[in-house]
Amino acid sequence: MHGATPALDLDLLREVEQFVYREARYQDELQYDAWESLWTDDGVYWVPANGGDTDPTKQVSIMFDNRARIATRIKQLHTGKRHSQTPPSQLRRLVSNVELLPPPEGATFGPAGDVYAGANFLVYESRERGVTLWAGRSEYALRTTDDGLRMAFKKVTLVDSDRPLYTLAFLI
Amino acid sequence: MTSAAATIPWDELIEHDRVHGSLYTDPDVYAAELERIWYRTWVYVGHVSEVPEPNDYVLKSIGPQPVIMSRDKQGEIHLLLNRCTHRANLVCDAPKGNSSAFRCPYHGWTFSNTGKLLGYPFNSGYAGTALKSELGLGRVPRVASYQGFVFGSFAEDGPTLEEHLGAATDAFDRLVRLSPTGEVELTAGWLQHKCKANWKMLLENETDGYHPQFVHSSIFSVAASGIGDLYGEKSTAVCRDLGNGHTENDLRPEFRRLDQPLGWFGTDPAKVPDYVDQLTAVHGERTREILVDGSPHVMVFPNLFIAEIQLFVIQPTAVDETVQHVTAVQYRGAPDMNRRMLQQTIGSVGPAGFLLADDSEMYERNQRGVQARNPEWLQIKRGTHRERQDENGFTVGDATDEVPQRAIWKHYRSLMEA
Amino acid sequence: MADEVGELSSEFASVRVRIDTDGNGPRLRVEDLRTGHVGFLDPLELETLAWLPEGGLHKLLDPSLHRWRAEDQER
């Protein structure tokens, strides 16, 4: 949980917005390596199940990737034999409500950043099965590097994380 | 009411080595399955560790039916139908809770967690009737458990649970033997993975040793995994018909050949010393053999898949839609092993899992493919020429053979024709 | 796990009250400090207590109802 938004730094907000839009474009356009390069070396990618308040060291999650597992996920997509993405999902997502946030209080289950942000999203996924809509909220711990912002931690809480879900093999 | 099952010519749809495509798509077949399988035979519902305290309850299901699994104050477990006996509202909504009584939100009818109707508002409106004794919650008439796994049967009479499980009881014994306390706990929560496919596509795949090298080659090629070789042409593993529709991929011959304790889990004793010490305190010299043999890979007909470190529960929700519920096995009192089993489970299974996302894609592709009317049949003849009996009289085949699929359909047909 | 609510004493009884979270939902854990006997009350039971009419517990306060009763006593 995050508290009130700190005094607004418009330049930083602009930089963060551009970062999350770029991330969204890499995901939609299957630019896997470009997406992977947005992570820090200690990055953690978490998609909780059953609401956003679980402890992923004690409860199942949809994804709880450390940096090595993020790399494995990308390598698996690159094989061309990741059947749940062969052919890949056709995707476009809207990202909005981008906000700078104060550092979270309590356990986050991921590494710290120096910039914190949140955004809402709606993904339109088209596959042979049909169209699936994925809505949720992303929370980021970002780090400022010489190459710009990088993700140290991304937590994606789906609106329907506590219900039966179709296969989610694209990058959310 | 005419029986749906009685109108379907099962002998024309199910042969020894091939089955008809309509079995996966025909709504009448699905209706017959509900009647003859899901609402008659023993179906796995939940585990005692999910209701640890008196008055705990969890919401479960038997096929599409919503079921409340409750533990009463005396510790006895009940399977109650989640339907108010007044006007059919759902009595419980929260996925789990602790309460001695359930109060329906529609008109306030209140039931004990044993199903008894305790009362209703403004009771003068029911003067002179004996509602309390007549209108308790519907219940699954037979409830039984084995090694903490709770099953229900809607049939008042029939085989006992142990008769139904038969040789599959050994899978539960082998599973809990790997826990230092002799008990497993299903406390890690559930992932619910939905797919547009008939439930039998999942049932048949769970012990299909022919698919891993193809469906899962992407992850085998990028992550160090010996799983693929277990199901290779040279593997000494076998598949087995355990009777009553229960089937197995028995990987022990391969694990014994490789002779690596915890090799089945992709680790070694040095990584989990506390666990190995605990297990040694219980099993002594036999510990090494237990750690080499590993955990079972057994599909308990019709809906519980014991998959080494995961448990899957298959829930049909329509003829072409199924929800697969999955959790990590946790050994009571073995935190170091439990952490690893949980993290491996998160990586492998569920909607984004390295393995199960691709299995589910196959189920859905199967379901689309079977719409094609030519050929009409699915072939399950692989390995018929090399089927053999093991030392206990069970039919076995090579690792990639279709003995399990033939076993499933043979039992299925016997249930549908009963 | 249990969060302490507090201890309540009168000249007739002493109890310690906690909110227990070991089960699938929270319960009030009530411990009789004189005997160590423990009982639990769930939210629906507690709500029922809140609506008790005057004297609604009198029947349960009968010492021979279950705690002090002869073995052969009719219930």
XYZ file of C-alpha atoms in Angstrom:
665
model
C 0.000 0.000 0.000
C 1.173 3.455 -0.826
C 0.173 6.650 0.973
C -0.433 10.126 -0.440
C 1.371 11.271 -3.578
C 4.419 13.377 -2.742
C 4.876 16.911 -4.063
C 4.634 16.563 -7.829
C 7.854 16.470 -9.820
C 6.486 16.970 -13.347
C 9.744 16.151 -15.096
C 10.043 12.886 -13.219
C 6.387 12.037 -13.834
C 6.931 12.634 -17.547
C 9.975 10.377 -17.532
C 8.085 7.629 -15.702
C 5.102 7.904 -18.066
C 7.389 7.552 -21.077
C 9.009 4.552 -19.405
C 5.760 2.659 -18.753
C 4.426 3.477 -22.230
C 7.635 2.175 -23.745
C 7.430 -0.980 -21.637
C 3.829 -1.469 -22.819
C 4.862 -1.084 -26.451
C 7.705 -3.608 -26.079
C 5.218 -6.059 -24.559
C 2.541 -5.533 -27.217
C 5.040 -5.741 -30.071
C 6.856 -8.818 -28.744
C 10.179 -6.997 -28.392
C 11.268 -9.484 -25.764
C 14.940 -8.503 -25.521
C 14.166 -4.812 -25.358
C 11.667 -5.566 -22.595
C 14.155 -7.705 -20.697
C 16.739 -4.897 -20.878
C 14.380 -2.721 -18.833
C 15.100 -4.845 -15.754
C 17.813 -4.327 -13.163
C 20.074 -7.297 -12.408
C 18.101 -8.044 -9.242
C 14.659 -7.520 -10.776
C 11.556 -9.307 -9.477
C 8.343 -9.703 -11.499
C 5.303 -10.640 -9.415
C 1.730 -11.393 -10.510
C -0.150 -12.451 -7.370
C -3.159 -14.748 -7.348
C -6.114 -14.453 -4.990
C -5.866 -10.689 -4.457
C -2.753 -8.591 -4.033
C -2.157 -9.174 -0.345
C -0.706 -12.679 -0.336
C 2.816 -13.656 0.731
C 4.445 -15.207 -2.365
C 6.921 -17.088 -0.179
C 4.008 -18.963 1.393
C 1.179 -18.808 -1.168
C 0.921 -19.619 -4.857
C 1.195 -16.761 -7.351
C 0.474 -16.580 -11.072
C 4.089 -15.476 -11.518
C 6.878 -14.754 -9.062
C 9.993 -14.488 -11.203
C 13.401 -13.573 -9.892
C 15.827 -12.180 -12.461
C 17.022 -15.634 -13.570
C 13.440 -16.778 -14.088
C 12.609 -13.633 -16.082
C 15.511 -14.589 -18.368
C 14.198 -18.164 -18.656
C 10.753 -16.846 -19.541
C 12.217 -14.752 -22.352
C 14.389 -17.619 -23.600
C 11.362 -19.903 -23.658
C 9.431 -17.350 -25.752
C 12.396 -17.116 -28.135
C 12.414 -20.875 -28.824
C 9.375 -20.502 -31.054
C 8.015 -23.642 -29.385
C 6.269 -21.921 -26.491
C 2.963 -23.278 -27.809
C 0.816 -20.941 -25.728
C 2.487 -18.099 -27.664
C 2.790 -19.877 -31.024
C 1.332 -18.011 -32.744
C 1.765 -15.131 -30.322
C -1.230 -13.337 -28.874
C -2.212 -10.221 -30.772
C -2.085 -7.483 -28.183
C -2.758 -3.833 -27.528
C -2.909 -2.350 -24.095
C -3.912 0.978 -22.659
C -1.934 2.246 -19.686
C -3.333 5.137 -17.688
C -3.596 6.731 -14.235
C 0.202 6.913 -14.068
C 1.143 8.300 -10.661
C 4.348 8.815 -8.732
C 4.012 7.150 -5.349
C 5.888 7.316 -2.051
C 7.927 4.252 -1.056
C 5.611 1.412 0.008
C 5.241 0.564 3.671
C 5.694 -2.984 4.906
C 6.888 -6.061 3.037
C 6.906 -5.753 -0.776
C 8.571 -9.095 -1.692
C 10.811 -7.324 -4.191
C 13.890 -5.102 -4.219
C 13.739 -1.372 -3.487
C 13.909 1.399 -6.042
C 14.515 5.125 -5.867
C 11.346 6.024 -7.757
C 7.950 4.422 -7.140
C 5.015 4.578 -9.510
C 1.663 2.986 -10.182
C -0.528 2.691 -13.288
C -3.734 0.989 -14.382
C -3.967 -1.068 -17.554
C -6.407 -2.772 -19.863
C -5.027 -5.383 -22.278
C -6.978 -6.563 -25.329
C -5.709 -10.034 -26.227
C -6.833 -11.794 -29.382
C -6.103 -15.476 -29.912
C -7.745 -18.360 -31.749
C -9.713 -18.975 -28.543
C -11.254 -15.504 -28.811
C -10.778 -12.129 -27.175
C -9.719 -11.900 -23.560
C -9.597 -8.665 -21.594
C -7.052 -8.353 -18.816
C -7.448 -5.417 -16.441
C -5.315 -4.548 -13.464
C -2.792 -2.343 -11.780
C 0.981 -2.286 -12.078
C 3.166 -1.008 -9.291
C 6.795 -0.298 -9.989
C 9.963 0.142 -7.988
C 12.196 1.929 -10.507
C 15.864 2.754 -10.308
C 17.625 5.664 -11.959
C 20.635 4.470 -13.956
C 22.978 5.995 -16.515
C 20.768 4.359 -19.157
C 17.588 5.842 -17.746
C 14.947 4.233 -15.548
C 15.029 0.475 -14.933
C 12.550 -1.858 -13.227
C 13.721 -3.409 -9.957
C 10.265 -4.659 -9.075
C 6.996 -4.867 -10.937
C 3.870 -6.132 -9.237
C 0.867 -6.732 -11.464
C -2.420 -7.179 -9.624
C -5.168 -8.410 -11.935
C -8.707 -7.311 -11.139
C -9.821 -10.949 -11.388
C -6.769 -12.605 -9.831
C -9.019 -14.636 -7.533
C -11.083 -16.192 -10.327
C -10.389 -18.890 -12.928
C -8.143 -17.372 -15.599
C -7.305 -18.421 -19.131
C -3.683 -19.019 -20.023
C -1.561 -15.892 -19.555
C 1.569 -16.597 -21.541
C 2.237 -13.128 -22.991
C 4.067 -10.468 -20.967
C 1.595 -8.670 -18.713
C -36.834 -38.506 -16.007
C -35.149 -40.421 -18.818
C -31.550 -41.245 -18.165
C -29.284 -39.366 -20.577
C -26.750 -42.183 -20.399
C -29.240 -44.851 -21.432
C -29.877 -43.231 -24.829
C -26.238 -43.132 -25.948
C -24.718 -46.188 -27.742
C -21.461 -46.300 -25.761
C -20.252 -49.494 -27.425
C -20.346 -47.695 -30.775
C -18.338 -44.728 -29.461
C -15.683 -46.383 -27.305
C -13.527 -49.155 -28.697
C -10.434 -50.694 -27.148
C -7.987 -48.584 -29.110
C -10.002 -45.659 -30.446
C -12.722 -43.308 -29.206
C -15.242 -41.187 -31.063
C -14.790 -37.417 -31.275
C -18.354 -36.696 -30.165
C -17.441 -37.865 -26.666
C -15.689 -34.519 -26.230
C -18.290 -32.274 -27.828
C -21.802 -33.724 -27.398
C -23.823 -31.957 -24.656
C -25.800 -35.181 -24.128
C -22.589 -37.052 -23.381
C -21.666 -34.342 -20.865
C -25.093 -34.632 -19.214
C -24.643 -38.402 -19.027
C -21.210 -37.969 -17.459
C -22.603 -35.717 -14.746
C -25.213 -38.364 -13.976
C -22.980 -41.444 -14.117
C -19.600 -40.114 -12.995
C -19.663 -36.786 -11.201
C -22.919 -37.372 -9.303
C -22.311 -41.023 -8.571
C -18.724 -42.176 -8.118
C -16.221 -40.986 -5.536
C -14.970 -37.524 -6.477
C -12.123 -35.724 -4.725
C -13.339 -32.576 -2.955
C -10.779 -31.198 -0.505
C -8.147 -31.901 2.104
C -8.515 -31.932 5.878
C -5.726 -29.343 6.197
C -7.984 -26.810 4.444
C -10.343 -26.872 7.452
C -7.820 -27.179 10.286
C -9.921 -25.783 13.141
C -13.392 -26.633 14.449
C -16.073 -24.647 12.566
C -13.746 -23.915 9.626
C -15.269 -24.197 6.158
C -14.148 -23.803 2.543
C -16.084 -23.602 -0.695
C -15.409 -26.514 -3.045
C -17.129 -28.180 -5.951
C -18.185 -31.496 -7.429
C -18.243 -30.794 -11.135
C -20.424 -27.711 -11.587
C -22.083 -28.139 -8.157
C -21.041 -25.753 -5.378
C -20.171 -27.614 -2.186
C -19.324 -26.390 1.312
C -16.724 -28.499 3.098
C -17.116 -27.850 6.818
C -15.586 -29.213 9.985
C -18.042 -29.230 12.865
C -17.237 -28.549 16.515
C -16.623 -32.272 17.100
C -14.122 -32.344 14.242
C -16.266 -34.303 11.763
C -16.141 -33.195 8.113
C -19.356 -32.550 6.153
C -19.960 -31.884 2.473
C -23.033 -29.671 2.151
C -24.591 -28.286 -0.984
C -24.299 -24.517 -1.153
C -27.972 -23.896 -1.826
C -30.516 -22.531 0.624
C -33.372 -24.997 1.024
C -35.830 -22.089 0.925
C -35.411 -20.412 -2.473
C -32.024 -21.748 -3.669
C -29.759 -18.791 -2.888
C -26.091 -19.515 -2.246
C -25.755 -19.797 1.522
C -22.001 -19.127 1.663
C -20.112 -16.638 -0.461
C -16.643 -16.240 1.086
C -14.149 -18.820 -0.219
C -13.402 -19.771 3.377
C -14.303 -18.838 6.923
C -14.999 -19.963 10.438
C -18.582 -20.151 11.620
C -20.747 -22.587 13.517
C -23.699 -21.528 11.383
C -24.451 -20.171 7.908
C -27.098 -17.513 7.386
C -28.580 -17.116 3.903
C -28.484 -13.454 2.794
C -31.816 -13.698 0.934
C -34.301 -14.285 3.789
C -32.081 -15.064 6.754
C -32.603 -18.800 6.981
C -29.870 -20.110 9.255
C -28.214 -23.534 9.131
C -25.676 -25.164 11.429
C -22.377 -26.187 9.816
C -23.638 -29.772 9.986
C -26.500 -28.769 7.652
C -29.310 -28.631 10.208
C -31.881 -25.853 9.752
C -31.677 -23.822 12.969
C -34.403 -21.338 12.134
C -35.736 -18.517 9.966
C -37.088 -15.008 10.542
C -40.740 -14.419 11.522
C -41.430 -18.070 12.176
C -45.157 -17.566 12.689
C -45.376 -17.582 8.895
C -44.696 -21.308 8.948
C -47.094 -22.249 11.727
C -47.870 -25.907 12.042
C -45.199 -27.187 9.670
C -42.113 -29.239 10.461
C -39.663 -27.237 8.354
C -36.723 -27.542 10.722
C -36.572 -31.298 10.510
C -37.293 -31.451 6.775
C -35.287 -28.628 5.262
C -31.706 -29.059 6.323
C -29.057 -28.286 3.681
C -28.617 -30.855 0.958
C -25.625 -33.021 1.600
C -23.276 -35.316 -0.235
C -24.506 -38.532 1.344
C -21.180 -40.334 1.519
C -18.011 -38.643 2.718
C -14.748 -40.504 3.296
C -11.082 -39.665 3.389
C -7.778 -41.352 2.755
C -4.516 -39.862 4.109
C -6.423 -36.618 4.713
C -7.851 -36.408 1.157
C -11.620 -35.994 1.408
C -13.858 -37.525 -1.266
C -17.610 -37.367 -1.693
C -20.099 -39.597 -3.485
C -23.647 -38.601 -4.341
C -24.636 -42.282 -4.407
C -26.177 -43.519 -1.160
C -24.680 -46.957 -1.822
C -21.777 -48.258 -3.822
C -18.154 -49.232 -3.462
C -16.346 -47.821 -0.428
C -13.703 -45.170 -1.029
C -10.918 -47.680 -0.465
C -12.530 -50.090 -2.909
C -12.778 -47.268 -5.454
C -9.170 -46.153 -4.938
C -7.901 -49.728 -4.988
C -4.255 -49.797 -6.011
C -4.195 -45.996 -6.155
C -4.079 -45.892 -2.336
C -0.373 -46.611 -2.754
C 0.068 -43.217 -4.453
C -1.257 -41.426 -1.374
C 0.912 -43.548 0.901
C 4.004 -42.741 -1.181
C 3.106 -39.046 -1.207
C 2.740 -38.682 2.575
C 5.765 -40.906 3.224
C 7.928 -38.074 1.847
C 6.692 -35.820 4.659
C 8.680 -36.114 7.892
C 5.399 -36.003 9.839
C 3.640 -38.385 7.477
C 1.180 -35.625 6.589
C 0.810 -33.195 3.717
C -0.875 -29.812 3.986
C -2.674 -27.994 1.192
C -2.126 -24.562 2.698
C -0.436 -22.706 -0.182
C -3.684 -21.563 -1.829
C -4.992 -22.472 -5.279
C -4.429 -21.246 -8.808
C -7.506 -21.590 -11.008
C -6.622 -22.163 -14.655
C -9.507 -22.140 -17.103
C -9.520 -23.581 -20.605
C -11.975 -24.036 -23.453
C -11.757 -27.801 -23.600
C -13.614 -30.881 -22.473
C -12.452 -32.211 -19.094
C -11.331 -35.543 -20.549
C -8.662 -33.786 -22.644
C -7.040 -32.946 -19.289
C -7.749 -36.315 -17.689
C -6.062 -38.189 -20.548
C -3.080 -35.836 -20.721
C -2.096 -36.107 -17.059
C -0.579 -39.556 -17.540
C 0.327 -39.185 -21.209
C 4.030 -39.907 -21.421
C 4.103 -39.303 -25.165
C 3.617 -35.501 -25.077
C 6.299 -33.994 -22.773
C 9.125 -34.073 -25.340
C 6.946 -32.199 -27.819
C 4.707 -29.931 -25.781
C 7.396 -29.000 -23.255
C 10.485 -28.962 -25.461
C 10.673 -25.164 -25.215
C 11.319 -25.180 -21.485
C 13.415 -28.366 -21.518
C 15.734 -26.728 -24.044
C 16.335 -23.531 -22.063
C 16.248 -24.759 -18.449
C 18.361 -27.616 -17.161
C 15.729 -30.317 -16.843
C 15.935 -34.082 -16.984
C 12.178 -34.475 -17.319
C 12.254 -34.864 -21.091
C 14.544 -37.896 -20.950
C 12.227 -39.619 -18.481
C 9.697 -39.830 -21.285
C 12.109 -40.693 -24.074
C 12.168 -43.738 -26.305
C 15.013 -45.203 -24.215
C 13.390 -44.519 -20.840
C 12.899 -47.494 -18.528
C 9.889 -45.773 -16.931
C 6.523 -47.434 -17.424
C 2.915 -46.357 -17.624
C 0.368 -48.386 -15.692
C -3.332 -49.173 -15.516
C -4.061 -49.194 -11.772
C -7.691 -50.263 -12.256
C -10.943 -48.279 -11.800
C -9.721 -45.662 -14.263
C -6.698 -44.711 -12.145
C -3.479 -44.423 -14.132
C 0.189 -43.821 -13.538
C 3.467 -42.811 -15.100
C 5.809 -44.801 -12.891
C 9.193 -43.111 -13.171
C 10.826 -45.154 -10.420
C 12.721 -47.470 -12.779
C 14.492 -44.419 -14.242
C 15.105 -42.833 -10.838
C 16.531 -46.104 -9.514
C 18.771 -46.409 -12.548
C 20.041 -42.845 -12.015
C 20.242 -43.531 -8.244
C 20.263 -39.915 -7.084
C 18.432 -39.050 -3.859
C 16.060 -36.117 -4.584
C 17.056 -36.314 -8.252
C 13.325 -36.553 -9.050
C 12.980 -33.041 -7.610
C 16.037 -31.689 -9.413
C 17.973 -31.122 -6.218
C 20.221 -33.027 -3.823
C 20.259 -33.691 -0.069
C 22.928 -31.048 0.619
C 20.437 -28.342 -0.414
C 17.787 -29.386 2.115
C 19.753 -30.844 5.047
C 17.078 -30.204 7.677
C 14.476 -32.054 5.642
C 16.763 -35.002 5.009
C 17.650 -35.191 8.724
C 13.981 -35.140 9.675
C 13.121 -37.844 7.176
C 16.088 -39.958 8.296
C 14.882 -39.741 11.898
C 11.634 -41.372 10.756
C 12.750 -43.843 8.098
C 16.376 -44.611 9.038
C 18.202 -46.698 6.448
C 15.208 -46.678 4.102
C 15.459 -42.890 3.685
C 17.827 -43.072 0.749
C 15.556 -45.428 -1.167
C 12.549 -43.185 -0.445
C 14.434 -40.120 -1.673
C 15.566 -41.916 -4.832
C 12.066 -43.219 -5.664
C 10.465 -39.790 -5.304
C 6.876 -38.743 -5.446
C 4.029 -40.354 -7.424
C 2.652 -39.254 -10.799
C -0.829 -40.712 -10.606
C -4.195 -39.639 -12.014
C -6.955 -40.644 -9.626
C -10.156 -40.988 -11.663
C -11.961 -38.722 -12.326
C -10.458 -35.526 -10.940
C -7.388 -35.683 -8.673
C -3.959 -35.606 -10.254
C -1.058 -36.231 -7.897
C 1.824 -34.710 -9.876
C 4.917 -35.218 -7.723
C 4.954 -31.825 -5.956
C 1.620 -30.483 -7.155
C -1.984 -31.481 -6.806
C -4.410 -30.721 -9.600
C -8.177 -30.925 -9.331
C -10.119 -31.109 -12.593
C -13.496 -29.376 -12.548
C -15.741 -29.580 -15.610
C -17.958 -26.502 -15.876
C -19.440 -27.159 -19.349
C -18.958 -29.679 -22.158
C -16.221 -27.462 -23.599
C -14.917 -25.656 -20.524
C -12.840 -26.918 -17.626
C -11.147 -25.317 -14.646
C -7.958 -26.882 -13.370
C -7.264 -26.026 -9.725
C -3.660 -26.474 -8.654
C -1.645 -26.067 -5.477
C 1.821 -26.956 -4.216
C 2.188 -29.992 -1.982
C 3.502 -28.921 1.404
C 4.953 -31.406 3.897
C 3.819 -30.573 7.428
C 6.902 -29.502 9.388
C 9.426 -29.248 6.513
C 9.808 -25.518 5.762
C 13.012 -25.771 3.691
C 11.503 -28.321 1.315
C 8.156 -26.489 1.249
C 9.721 -23.213 0.079
C 11.335 -25.000 -2.846
C 8.217 -26.942 -3.787
C 6.175 -23.732 -3.735
C 8.581 -21.755 -5.929
C 8.939 -24.627 -8.397
C 5.147 -24.895 -8.536
C 4.728 -21.173 -9.245
C 7.225 -21.444 -12.094
C 5.749 -24.570 -13.666
C 1.977 -24.483 -13.411
C -1.041 -22.217 -13.520
C -2.013 -19.739 -16.271
C 1.560 -18.477 -16.815
C 3.444 -21.671 -15.929
C 6.392 -22.803 -18.031
C 4.673 -26.200 -18.429
C 0.928 -25.854 -17.894
C 0.347 -22.859 -20.151
C 1.442 -25.074 -23.029
C -0.573 -28.096 -21.884
C -3.649 -25.872 -21.755
C -2.936 -24.588 -25.234
C -2.932 -28.218 -26.390
C -6.278 -28.907 -24.681
C -7.847 -25.973 -26.487
C -6.284 -26.916 -29.816
C -7.610 -30.463 -29.312
C -11.073 -29.115 -28.656
C -11.014 -27.031 -31.841
C -9.540 -29.893 -33.842
C -12.136 -32.416 -32.760
C -14.833 -30.256 -34.343
C -13.592 -31.560 -37.706
C -15.748 -34.518 -38.732
C -13.142 -36.530 -40.582
C -11.575 -38.619 -39.222
C -14.269 -39.218 -36.621
C -12.016 -41.162 -34.246
C -9.111 -40.471 -31.876
C -6.433 -43.162 -31.806
C -5.226 -44.582 -28.486
C -3.516 -47.688 -29.796
C 0.102 -46.778 -29.081
C 1.941 -49.695 -27.487
C -0.890 -52.238 -27.746
C 1.624 -54.778 -29.101
C 3.943 -54.428 -26.123
C 1.449 -54.254 -23.250
C 2.415 -56.622 -20.462
C 1.524 -57.533 -16.895
C 3.775 -56.411 -14.060
C 4.572 -58.587 -11.038
C 1.329 -57.459 -9.366
C -0.839 -58.244 -12.381
C -1.328 -54.643 -13.547
C -1.136 -53.806 -17.230
C 1.935 -51.712 -18.020
C 3.466 -50.243 -21.147
C 6.570 -48.325 -22.129
C 6.934 -44.719 -20.928
C 5.323 -43.211 -24.023
C 2.546 -45.785 -24.543
C -1.191 -45.215 -24.326
C -1.994 -47.813 -21.681
C -3.361 -45.049 -19.359
C -5.725 -43.669 -22.006
C -7.090 -47.153 -22.767
C -7.498 -47.751 -19.026
C -9.431 -44.514 -18.580
C -11.838 -45.249 -21.438
C -12.383 -48.854 -20.373
C -13.443 -47.701 -16.904
C -15.423 -44.790 -18.333
C -17.406 -47.132 -20.550
C -18.158 -49.467 -17.639
C -19.537 -46.515 -15.650
C -21.642 -45.206 -18.529
C -23.098 -48.602 -19.303
C -23.751 -49.488 -15.660
C -1.876 -16.423 16.239
C -4.050 -14.450 18.621
C -4.341 -10.738 19.351
C -4.968 -10.002 23.024
C -8.137 -8.038 23.680
C -7.800 -8.093 27.444
C -8.680 -9.689 30.735
C -11.995 -9.228 32.479
C -12.600 -10.231 36.085
C -15.431 -10.074 38.552
C -15.775 -11.714 41.937
C -17.359 -14.700 40.103
C -15.199 -15.286 37.049
C -11.971 -14.284 35.304
C -11.548 -14.560 31.564
C -8.906 -13.607 29.025
C -10.219 -12.647 25.593
C -8.262 -12.813 22.347
C -9.001 -12.617 18.634
C -7.777 -15.934 17.256
C -6.769 -16.274 13.595
C -5.639 -19.925 13.456
C -8.785 -20.964 11.619
C -10.143 -19.961 8.221
C -11.750 -16.834 9.754
C -11.337 -14.828 12.960
C -12.876 -16.087 16.199
C -13.071 -14.719 19.709
C -11.077 -16.985 22.004
C -12.316 -16.909 25.594
C -10.187 -18.524 28.288
C -11.520 -19.263 31.763
C -8.472 -18.180 33.794
C -9.509 -20.254 36.807
C -9.538 -23.587 34.967
C -7.709 -22.893 31.716
C -10.778 -24.049 29.771
C -11.021 -22.385 26.360
C -14.022 -21.707 24.177
C -14.475 -19.945 20.832
C -17.192 -17.666 19.476
C -17.477 -16.784 15.785
C -18.863 -13.465 14.472
C -22.390 -14.806 13.853
C -22.522 -16.195 17.381
C -21.233 -12.895 18.771
C -23.799 -10.924 16.803
C -26.430 -13.199 18.282
C -25.089 -12.357 21.749
C -25.390 -8.645 20.980
C -29.103 -9.174 20.386
C -29.759 -11.272 23.470
C -32.823 -10.153 25.375
C -32.559 -9.517 29.101
C -32.093 -12.901 30.728
C -31.389 -14.574 27.423
C -28.381 -16.375 28.842
C -30.079 -17.429 32.077
C -30.643 -20.951 30.855
C -26.947 -21.296 29.988
C -25.969 -19.901 33.400
C -27.617 -22.867 35.130
C -24.538 -24.551 36.701
C -25.944 -27.986 36.060
C -26.550 -27.427 32.341
C -23.248 -29.037 31.328
C -20.362 -28.096 33.585
C -21.486 -29.388 36.965
C -23.796 -32.257 36.345
C -24.192 -35.736 37.677
C -23.185 -38.491 35.268
C -26.694 -39.952 35.148
C -28.498 -36.631 34.921
C -31.020 -36.142 32.138
C -30.235 -33.305 29.801
